[in-house]
């Protein structure tokens, strides 16, 4: 990618009112910020206004560390906004959790070393030792934490220590076959991205390809979503499908599904890295 | 389409055994039938062999009215086959059931008058008078049968009389908003095609677009299936999806869904007309 | 659709400068317009800013007939904008040109009578009499103008008279098999929408399905575009494709293509009706 | 995948005649081969019959090394067949040619180590040293052959030596940015698979994403094909597209294209590995 000037990114939502766009874009422009991205959306059913603005910081009159405070004082309180200011210079740290299947992991590692993503991957965590080789190949620490139903609390404590040690901002479950505890999930709200190998809400839970085969569907899907405490029910980030036919065995579904899973997961992770996702009411607004 | 010579179509399934293809294609070729289509599929999980063969009757030595008997005697009993022999010359008669929405109906009528389908549409039946205009436009008798929960049995009797009078072979529910009785469904096994406006098995039942909106999915779907006595659970013939985003209101879903519904339904109806569908074990084999 | 309050729609583009969004949204909000849609896009390569804003006129302080003048004086001249103000209350009039194929025509007429489109279709024009029946069915005047290479100038004069008489704003070529003269095309800049049955720029010109068959492609496409004086080279509005295989004959391509053509054309027409298209430099910006 | 019994695979085409299916399936069955796959297709335009049959060798009465001879004597000469017999036990050897872009290479290597493909990758060849790291990571010899316009003949000689030394059966050009000589291409007829980053035949040659951007298309594509001496004009194996919009810069096209390229190339390579492709008349028959 081309070199980009440092930018600030504002994501916000608030009760819809006339004039919010004008007010915010005026705030940025008056202070000599050059807006390079603005997308907004009004949910007329619930009366909520969503916006993402990105502007170059080069000549911006307000120092970066003061932007959030100023914005809060001048606008957020007045309009009852929920907002977040991020900075393109601050590279996020992403941990990958895997079990035994490698396709999603390799897809992300290949993007990583090719420089496709503006992210850092400091650690891979797994409940099985099988994919340690991938860590070695790509020079990323691999931590084997043999979690199971009986030792989950203790093992998750070890995971927390690792995640904290590496300063991890968000987690990607790349076909990780363990259910996280509520405690774990609540520690990373909207910061754990999972890939489920079905077109949710169809085929929740275990063995979705078997379920799909049994039902005789003509398309199979994959769904990437933020993890919440209810299984496979969190805000959906991205979905896609692929056509199958009566000729496809369950093995064929697994095979076709792999390509789908890795692409759908990587699209979702990329949107998260680009800070283009807003969540509200168990749904996502994904800006383009 | 080009003029086609009259053909016979054999659809069959039986326990899988070596040599069935050789035996059947030899039967046809030896009797001077020219095979113009042969597709077969083995379900190795359940050990079932499926086949569709079509051959030109021009020089075929066995008279058409005897083919089924000969085939039964020589092969079907021996291999424990379930089979059906159809003839391209026998045009099927298809009734369309509608309520108030016109998009699926018009899509089929437009294909009908353009000669896309080798079928006859002798009658349109509706529980509302609204679409009588479409019958008038296309010169097809329109029967208004105001069925509701309380008079269903009586009204369905009237429908049976109409269907029998017109010699209807199969029925298409083109966004027909009434649930048929078990009695009705059992009268037309694998001969009633419905369009459900979701990617089944997600969002069974009423208001699937509302359900999809609530769940925040990123694709919406439509499913065409044979009607069985369990709601929205019959053998799926065809499905497809279209991408939506957070910007889409329920009205937008309804709008995008209409194009999907009509295309998915028409694809399924076409396969049925072409006698390319085999059903087994609540699933379909749809030959290409 | 739900009843909508009357709105004004501004589409504009100009050399990109900081602050344009703020200035325009402030103009609308200060004058008590409620913005219900705002989408903008910056072409950083060419330094062009594009925007579409829609706002409710209910309490807007500037009378509708004065908006364009005020906007021009206050902003357009200052920022060197090319712009257009439209009003949702003013229903556009659309003429459909056809030859012998009916699928695109029926698809649009079905949408028309179902009230899907906020448009008026006052006339159908054809170089063949075959589809007069469709005009009769849907109660729309059908004008048979037997244009050919030798009488084109004269026949187009008759078409102009008809188009003027009905106050036609834009024209849809629904598989119309005649090439329009330069004179005709220049009379309706960015107001003639064509459907070409290939994925342009592949297979320009005659018989694209034959060309596709010859080349052995695995997908076929359809392209809707504004007509310019260079054949099949105008700004593309919408494209889509469908999968084919070696099994498909040219007849099969024609058949699969029909569904594609009608959907792609109708999507493009709908965007035009909604005034969501901006053209610049032989390309389109199509707002969502 | 599950363990599979050793099979023989026959791919053939010949002038279409009645009875060929019966004759061949009878040949296999009579000699106690269990047919596990049979697909055939008749090109009625050119009168050519194509077939792929696969059967288990376990109890087959004809020794593997004699099958081709027997088949030739008994049928191929009689029906004027072009045919090839392959054996599932014989693992093919595939060389990958790359330049600097890694996405297609990593996608294939990830499949390779996961055991998705029944193939051996003995060597990676590149005109640049950049991707030597990938060879090291996955333990595959990496040969740097700095070919350019002036030294092509000499460098290709070195490539031939390497390919021969490793016993390479076919070659995959994974975004390899050099044009091969006619001499090279003719050495591997229908054995060099390329990925071109456009929907061929649109945007032949250099910089197809730039061409696509200039033309303002709404979808971009990727095409995998066998390499012939005419640039980007060989038999197409697989194609797919992805939706873009006016918002996408050339960099965005490159980015979206990468996912498309790797999936399309891998699908084509997999079909080649499975010996499911027949070529005839610059087109492919790709069995499912």
mmCIF file of N, CA, C and O in Angstrom, chain A residues 1 4 15 20 34-35 37 45-46 105 112 115 117 131 140 166 170 173 179-180 194 196 217 243 265 275 286:
data_model
loop_
_atom_site.group_PDB
_atom_site.id
_atom_site.type_symbol
_atom_site.label_atom_id
_atom_site.label_comp_id
_atom_site.label_asym_id
_atom_site.label_seq_id
_atom_site.Cartn_x
_atom_site.Cartn_y
_atom_site.Cartn_z
ATOM 1 N N UNK A 1 0.846 -1.211 0.000
ATOM 2 C CA UNK A 1 0.000 0.000 0.000
ATOM 3 C C UNK A 1 0.880 1.259 0.000
ATOM 4 O O UNK A 1 2.024 1.218 0.425
ATOM 5 N N UNK A 4 0.705 6.363 4.036
ATOM 6 C CA UNK A 4 -0.479 7.149 4.393
ATOM 7 C C UNK A 4 -0.088 8.140 5.480
ATOM 8 O O UNK A 4 0.694 7.804 6.373
ATOM 9 N N UNK A 15 -28.534 9.339 19.583
ATOM 10 C CA UNK A 15 -29.909 9.553 19.101
ATOM 11 C C UNK A 15 -29.879 10.486 17.893
ATOM 12 O O UNK A 15 -29.165 11.487 17.907
ATOM 13 N N UNK A 20 -26.111 16.872 12.907
ATOM 14 C CA UNK A 20 -24.922 16.273 13.522
ATOM 15 C C UNK A 20 -23.759 16.216 12.541
ATOM 16 O O UNK A 20 -22.622 16.521 12.887
ATOM 17 N N UNK A 34 -8.086 17.524 7.503
ATOM 18 C CA UNK A 34 -8.568 17.213 6.157
ATOM 19 C C UNK A 34 -9.303 15.880 6.187
ATOM 20 O O UNK A 34 -8.691 14.823 6.363
ATOM 21 N N UNK A 35 -10.616 15.931 6.022
ATOM 22 C CA UNK A 35 -11.429 14.706 6.073
ATOM 23 C C UNK A 35 -11.140 13.855 4.841
ATOM 24 O O UNK A 35 -11.303 14.315 3.715
ATOM 25 N N UNK A 37 -12.313 10.520 4.822
ATOM 26 C CA UNK A 37 -13.341 9.479 4.834
ATOM 27 C C UNK A 37 -14.477 9.960 5.709
ATOM 28 O O UNK A 37 -14.251 10.426 6.835
ATOM 29 N N UNK A 45 -35.550 3.223 12.176
ATOM 30 C CA UNK A 45 -36.451 2.432 13.018
ATOM 31 C C UNK A 45 -36.201 2.753 14.497
ATOM 32 O O UNK A 45 -37.133 3.001 15.260
ATOM 33 N N UNK A 46 -34.935 2.757 14.878
ATOM 34 C CA UNK A 46 -34.606 3.006 16.278
ATOM 35 C C UNK A 46 -34.151 4.440 16.534
ATOM 36 O O UNK A 46 -33.833 4.787 17.674
ATOM 37 N N UNK A 105 -5.628 -20.080 9.924
ATOM 38 C CA UNK A 105 -4.366 -19.575 10.474
ATOM 39 C C UNK A 105 -3.390 -19.206 9.365
ATOM 40 O O UNK A 105 -2.860 -18.093 9.331
ATOM 41 N N UNK A 112 -0.296 -11.470 6.764
ATOM 42 C CA UNK A 112 0.533 -10.750 7.726
ATOM 43 C C UNK A 112 1.931 -10.507 7.157
ATOM 44 O O UNK A 112 2.409 -9.367 7.099
ATOM 45 N N UNK A 115 2.289 -8.054 4.434
ATOM 46 C CA UNK A 115 2.017 -6.652 4.758
ATOM 47 C C UNK A 115 0.635 -6.182 4.361
ATOM 48 O O UNK A 115 0.374 -4.994 4.250
ATOM 49 N N UNK A 117 -2.032 -6.367 6.151
ATOM 50 C CA UNK A 117 -2.783 -5.864 7.301
ATOM 51 C C UNK A 117 -1.914 -4.981 8.184
ATOM 52 O O UNK A 117 -0.784 -5.349 8.526
ATOM 53 N N UNK A 131 -0.170 -27.255 15.684
ATOM 54 C CA UNK A 131 0.171 -26.154 14.782
ATOM 55 C C UNK A 131 1.360 -25.330 15.261
ATOM 56 O O UNK A 131 1.612 -24.236 14.752
ATOM 57 N N UNK A 140 6.476 -16.639 15.093
ATOM 58 C CA UNK A 140 5.539 -16.086 16.066
ATOM 59 C C UNK A 140 5.436 -17.041 17.247
ATOM 60 O O UNK A 140 5.216 -18.244 17.055
ATOM 61 N N UNK A 166 1.614 -9.799 26.203
ATOM 62 C CA UNK A 166 1.855 -9.340 24.824
ATOM 63 C C UNK A 166 1.039 -8.082 24.478
ATOM 64 O O UNK A 166 1.087 -7.617 23.345
ATOM 65 N N UNK A 170 -7.073 -7.546 20.635
ATOM 66 C CA UNK A 170 -8.246 -8.342 20.255
ATOM 67 C C UNK A 170 -7.817 -9.742 19.830
ATOM 68 O O UNK A 170 -6.628 -9.987 19.569
ATOM 69 N N UNK A 173 -10.555 -16.194 16.853
ATOM 70 C CA UNK A 173 -10.708 -17.643 17.023
ATOM 71 C C UNK A 173 -10.748 -18.277 15.638
ATOM 72 O O UNK A 173 -11.757 -18.209 14.942
ATOM 73 N N UNK A 179 -15.141 -23.722 23.862
ATOM 74 C CA UNK A 179 -16.050 -22.637 24.238
ATOM 75 C C UNK A 179 -15.384 -21.834 25.349
ATOM 76 O O UNK A 179 -14.920 -22.400 26.341
ATOM 77 N N UNK A 180 -15.333 -20.511 25.161
ATOM 78 C CA UNK A 180 -14.737 -19.654 26.185
ATOM 79 C C UNK A 180 -15.719 -19.447 27.335
ATOM 80 O O UNK A 180 -16.933 -19.460 27.141
ATOM 81 N N UNK A 194 -14.997 -14.651 15.971
ATOM 82 C CA UNK A 194 -15.078 -16.087 15.717
ATOM 83 C C UNK A 194 -15.524 -16.352 14.284
ATOM 84 O O UNK A 194 -16.180 -15.517 13.673
ATOM 85 N N UNK A 196 -17.822 -19.172 12.397
ATOM 86 C CA UNK A 196 -18.677 -20.348 12.545
ATOM 87 C C UNK A 196 -18.965 -20.896 11.159
ATOM 88 O O UNK A 196 -19.314 -20.144 10.256
ATOM 89 N N UNK A 217 -29.470 -28.792 2.124
ATOM 90 C CA UNK A 217 -29.428 -27.421 1.594
ATOM 91 C C UNK A 217 -28.616 -27.383 0.300
ATOM 92 O O UNK A 217 -27.828 -28.289 0.021
ATOM 93 N N UNK A 243 -22.100 -22.594 -3.387
ATOM 94 C CA UNK A 243 -23.088 -23.534 -3.890
ATOM 95 C C UNK A 243 -22.596 -24.966 -3.735
ATOM 96 O O UNK A 243 -21.435 -25.263 -3.972
ATOM 97 N N UNK A 265 -13.575 -15.084 7.430
ATOM 98 C CA UNK A 265 -12.903 -14.654 8.659
ATOM 99 C C UNK A 265 -11.928 -13.516 8.364
ATOM 100 O O UNK A 265 -11.902 -12.500 9.071
ATOM 101 N N UNK A 275 -10.848 -0.538 11.823
ATOM 102 C CA UNK A 275 -11.767 0.192 12.711
ATOM 103 C C UNK A 275 -12.979 0.691 11.926
ATOM 104 O O UNK A 275 -13.358 1.853 12.018
ATOM 105 N N UNK A 286 -21.073 -2.034 9.460
ATOM 106 C CA UNK A 286 -19.746 -2.231 8.871
ATOM 107 C C UNK A 286 -19.596 -1.239 7.725
ATOM 108 O O UNK A 286 -20.231 -1.385 6.676
#
